[in-house]
Amino acid sequence: MLKLCVAACLVVAGVSIPTDPTVTQVPDYFQTSYGPFAGVTKAGGAPFLAQTNPIYSQPTYVANTPLVTTLPISGEPHDGNIFDWMGTLTPYQPSPDGFGVDEYPLPPGANITQIHMVHRHGSRYPTSNSAISGWAKKIIQYRSNGTVFSGELDFLNDWNYQLGQAELTARGRQELFDSGILHWFNYGKLYDSASKIIARTTTMVRMLQSAENFLNGFFGPNWTDNATLQVIIESTGFNNSLAGNDMCPNAKNTSGSDAVDEWTALYLQKATNRFRNEISGSLNWTVDDTYNAQSMCPYETVALGYSPFCALFSWEEWQGFQYVNDLNLYGNYGMGSPVGRAIGLGFVEELIARLQGQIPNPPEDSIGFNKSLDDSAATFPLNQTIYFDFSHDNEMFSMLTALGLTQFGEYLSPTKPSADRSLIGSHIVPFSATFVFEIIKAPGPVRENRSKHCGESVYENTSEETTYIHLVINQRTVPLGQSISACRQRDDGWCEISAFIQAQKENIVKANYEESCFGNWSIPAYGEIRDGAIPKNATS
Ligand SMILES: *[C@@H]1O[C@H](CO)[C@@H](O)[C@H](O)[C@H]1NC(C)=O
Ligand SMILES: *[C@@H]1O[C@H](CO)[C@@H](O)[C@H](O)[C@H]1NC(C)=O
Ligand SMILES: *[C@@H]1O[C@H](CO)[C@@H](O)[C@H](O)[C@H]1NC(C)=O
Ligand SMILES: *[C@@H]1O[C@H](CO)[C@@H](O)[C@H](O)[C@H]1NC(C)=O
Ligand SMILES: *[C@@H]1O[C@H](CO)[C@@H](O)[C@H](O)[C@H]1NC(C)=O
Ligand SMILES: *[C@@H]1O[C@H](CO)[C@@H](O)[C@H](O)[C@H]1NC(C)=O
Ligand SMILES: *[C@@H]1O[C@H](CO)[C@@H](O)[C@H](O)[C@H]1NC(C)=O
Ligand SMILES: *[C@@H]1O[C@H](CO)[C@@H](O)[C@H](O)[C@H]1NC(C)=O
Ligand SMILES: *[C@@H]1O[C@H](CO)[C@@H](O)[C@H](O)[C@H]1NC(C)=O
Ligand SMILES: *[C@@H]1O[C@H](CO)[C@@H](O)[C@H](O)[C@H]1NC(C)=O
Ligand SMILES: *[C@@H]1O[C@H](CO)[C@@H](O)[C@H](O)[C@H]1NC(C)=O
Ligand SMILES: *[C@@H]1O[C@H](CO)[C@@H](O)[C@H](O)[C@H]1NC(C)=O
């Protein structure tokens, strides 16, 4: 026994840790136990909805589903639901209105031959960047030295903070598991049960939890027989195409937050005045306090099933909350950001590589991924029919920016939201959002105006085999031709594959990667950048 231990010991800082001699050492990029780059997380309190759920609706009971959506919200329309308007904190929902085109069935004789998916992690607790837990601590401190809340804030007198940190909530696990099942229904046949695929996520706890729950939903509990999970280091300074911010030193040199602050001060002014009348004591309640209180609603809801904060805000104020997120996406990760394209570039380079079956090979000054991983077939295989990648809201939005989807990049005013804007964060990157690129092989060219040829063949009168790419975000088609003219204004939103690949190669250049990420420039004011990159030769 002693002999065995000596033979199989690791020595770490002078301490001997016995290891299991039957387990061979797995390289870091295939290790799915939480390692040094997992990030800090904290478990949250357990819910007790059966005891704490107030009964607000008529008749006396409505089952929670599991999220409570029956709170009385001032100004809410009949078919409205505030949980659809929480920006990137919105629990998963299919895109409710689509992106400007109808959905079409696959024409007879055509086949889906490949899918490339990017999946956001599911509903989670606040991250370490969030001001929420500090705010909660402050409220409780003020309470203990004499601040008293009244009126609609009365509940704050005995409210406690129960949220954990950065890991998935039960709702988040459910979203990913359900998504695995949904995508199994949609694409299960594409999987060849004789070979294992590589799926990619990052080292952070919620990213691993998301990938594992999804794969469990897709393949079942023995999913490790079918997929090897590859875990890319997510930490500042490391190259990671699924977390492109970490490899772009200028990633935070953006001015979206100026627009966010301007808008927040506007849309929450009335609520702030309202609440100030319901506080006695030394607490000087500001707009920031109001914003933190509003954020508690989505966070408590996905963690505990119910939040008393939700009903503090009107329908209009929830629309305002959504817009905060839209300004952040546009100004910090979208066409309004000098690094919008750069942060998402690695994914575009990898997509081109996978579509062409060649390892990514962009210009030396535009590498947006980890070369050591992508140069190897073991860690960047090119022979799969199914590709699953997991990422984050902001970085996924930057992927759309890098793909040149200007339809999500119209200028957003910091003072006046346009109701018909196409950038609505909760429709694009809610929790557990999915982007799926379907590759479709058709026996002939499919008519552009499919709706005009009802009853006739959907094919043009030639029989040249044609391949298309079809982007589906949260279960709805994104019309690629709206931004990429070579894709044409097709009814079905598809794009002929070679036109798409050509446009994406041009997008690598448009990211102006080296200058945007490494250049020494001063931060342009909000509104100055409109094409997601620092203009060429802007710095000396
Ligand atoms: C109450 O506590 C807060 C936070 O610790 C402190 O800043 C404030 O001065 C205290 N107020 C009173 C009246 O003690
Ligand atoms: C997963 O792999 C196992 C072992 O090779 C195989 O028996 C099973 O059918 C595969 N699952 C699916 C869904 O194909
Ligand atoms: C999962 O794998 C285990 C061990 O290989 C096997 O005993 C079990 O039957 C498998 N379960 C399913 C549902 O395939
Ligand atoms: C690339 O990935 C490997 C494997 O995880 C890691 O050791 C290396 O540090 C990474 N390189 C960069 C530049 O991030
Ligand atoms: C309360 O906070 C606001 C905003 O930060 C500030 O302008 C104001 O002077 C503060 N009032 C008191 C009484 O401290
Ligand atoms: C990491 O990214 C930088 C910046 O694009 C690039 O210069 C470097 O070669 C990359 N290294 C690896 C290992 O991917
Ligand atoms: C891809 O090729 C590798 C190496 O030849 C092989 O191990 C793997 O099973 C193949 N994967 C698929 C999905 O065909
Ligand atoms: C689609 O798949 C069927 C069945 O495998 C095949 O007969 C047909 O030729 C395929 N169509 C194209 C366009 O490849
Ligand atoms: C499709 O319809 C649009 C407008 O309805 C028209 O402008 C376009 O020329 C048509 N395209 C084809 C190929 O028929
Ligand atoms: C389609 O092509 C065939 C053979 O080239 C021709 O006879 C027929 O008239 C064409 N039909 C239409 C609707 O253009
Ligand atoms: C960046 O530019 C500023 C202003 O032009 C200059 O003062 C500074 O030295 C430059 N820094 C580097 C590292 O080039
Ligand atoms: C841009 O970001 C880098 C890295 O965080 C920082 O050192 C630099 O000061 C920033 N530039 C400006 C103008 O803020």
PDB file of N, CA and C and ligand atoms in Angstrom, residues 448-449 452-453 460 488-489, ligand 9:
ATOM      1  N   GLU A 448     -35.200  32.856 -54.706  1.00  0.00           N
ATOM      2  CA  GLU A 448     -35.092  33.914 -53.692  1.00  0.00           C
ATOM      3  C   GLU A 448     -36.463  34.311 -53.175  1.00  0.00           C
ATOM      4  N   ASN A 449     -37.428  34.407 -54.111  1.00  0.00           N
ATOM      5  CA  ASN A 449     -38.773  34.839 -53.734  1.00  0.00           C
ATOM      6  C   ASN A 449     -39.651  33.615 -53.534  1.00  0.00           C
ATOM      7  N   LYS A 452     -43.511  33.965 -53.448  1.00  0.00           N
ATOM      8  CA  LYS A 452     -44.236  34.354 -54.667  1.00  0.00           C
ATOM      9  C   LYS A 452     -44.516  33.159 -55.566  1.00  0.00           C
ATOM     10  N   HIS A 453     -44.017  31.994 -55.181  1.00  0.00           N
ATOM     11  CA  HIS A 453     -44.151  30.843 -56.076  1.00  0.00           C
ATOM     12  C   HIS A 453     -44.900  29.715 -55.404  1.00  0.00           C
ATOM     13  N   GLU A 460     -35.110  26.917 -58.733  1.00  0.00           N
ATOM     14  CA  GLU A 460     -34.932  27.535 -60.044  1.00  0.00           C
ATOM     15  C   GLU A 460     -34.905  26.416 -61.077  1.00  0.00           C
ATOM     16  N   ARG A 488     -27.984  38.534 -50.800  1.00  0.00           N
ATOM     17  CA  ARG A 488     -29.227  38.907 -51.480  1.00  0.00           C
ATOM     18  C   ARG A 488     -30.415  38.894 -50.519  1.00  0.00           C
ATOM     19  N   GLN A 489     -31.448  39.619 -50.936  1.00  0.00           N
ATOM     20  CA  GLN A 489     -32.637  39.772 -50.077  1.00  0.00           C
ATOM     21  C   GLN A 489     -33.552  38.566 -50.265  1.00  0.00           C
TER      22      GLN A 489
HETATM   23  C1  LIG B   9     -38.219  39.260 -55.523  1.00  0.00           C
HETATM   24  O1  LIG B   9     -39.195  40.204 -55.131  1.00  0.00           O
HETATM   25  C2  LIG B   9     -38.698  41.494 -54.955  1.00  0.00           C
HETATM   26  C3  LIG B   9     -39.783  42.415 -54.438  1.00  0.00           C
HETATM   27  O2  LIG B   9     -40.942  41.713 -54.174  1.00  0.00           O
HETATM   28  C4  LIG B   9     -38.151  42.007 -56.260  1.00  0.00           C
HETATM   29  O3  LIG B   9     -37.603  43.295 -56.077  1.00  0.00           O
HETATM   30  C5  LIG B   9     -37.059  41.066 -56.738  1.00  0.00           C
HETATM   31  O4  LIG B   9     -36.598  41.468 -58.007  1.00  0.00           O
HETATM   32  C6  LIG B   9     -37.571  39.655 -56.843  1.00  0.00           C
HETATM   33  N1  LIG B   9     -36.456  38.790 -57.151  1.00  0.00           N
HETATM   34  C7  LIG B   9     -36.520  37.793 -58.003  1.00  0.00           C
HETATM   35  C8  LIG B   9     -35.281  37.015 -58.238  1.00  0.00           C
HETATM   36  O5  LIG B   9     -37.524  37.538 -58.586  1.00  0.00           O
END
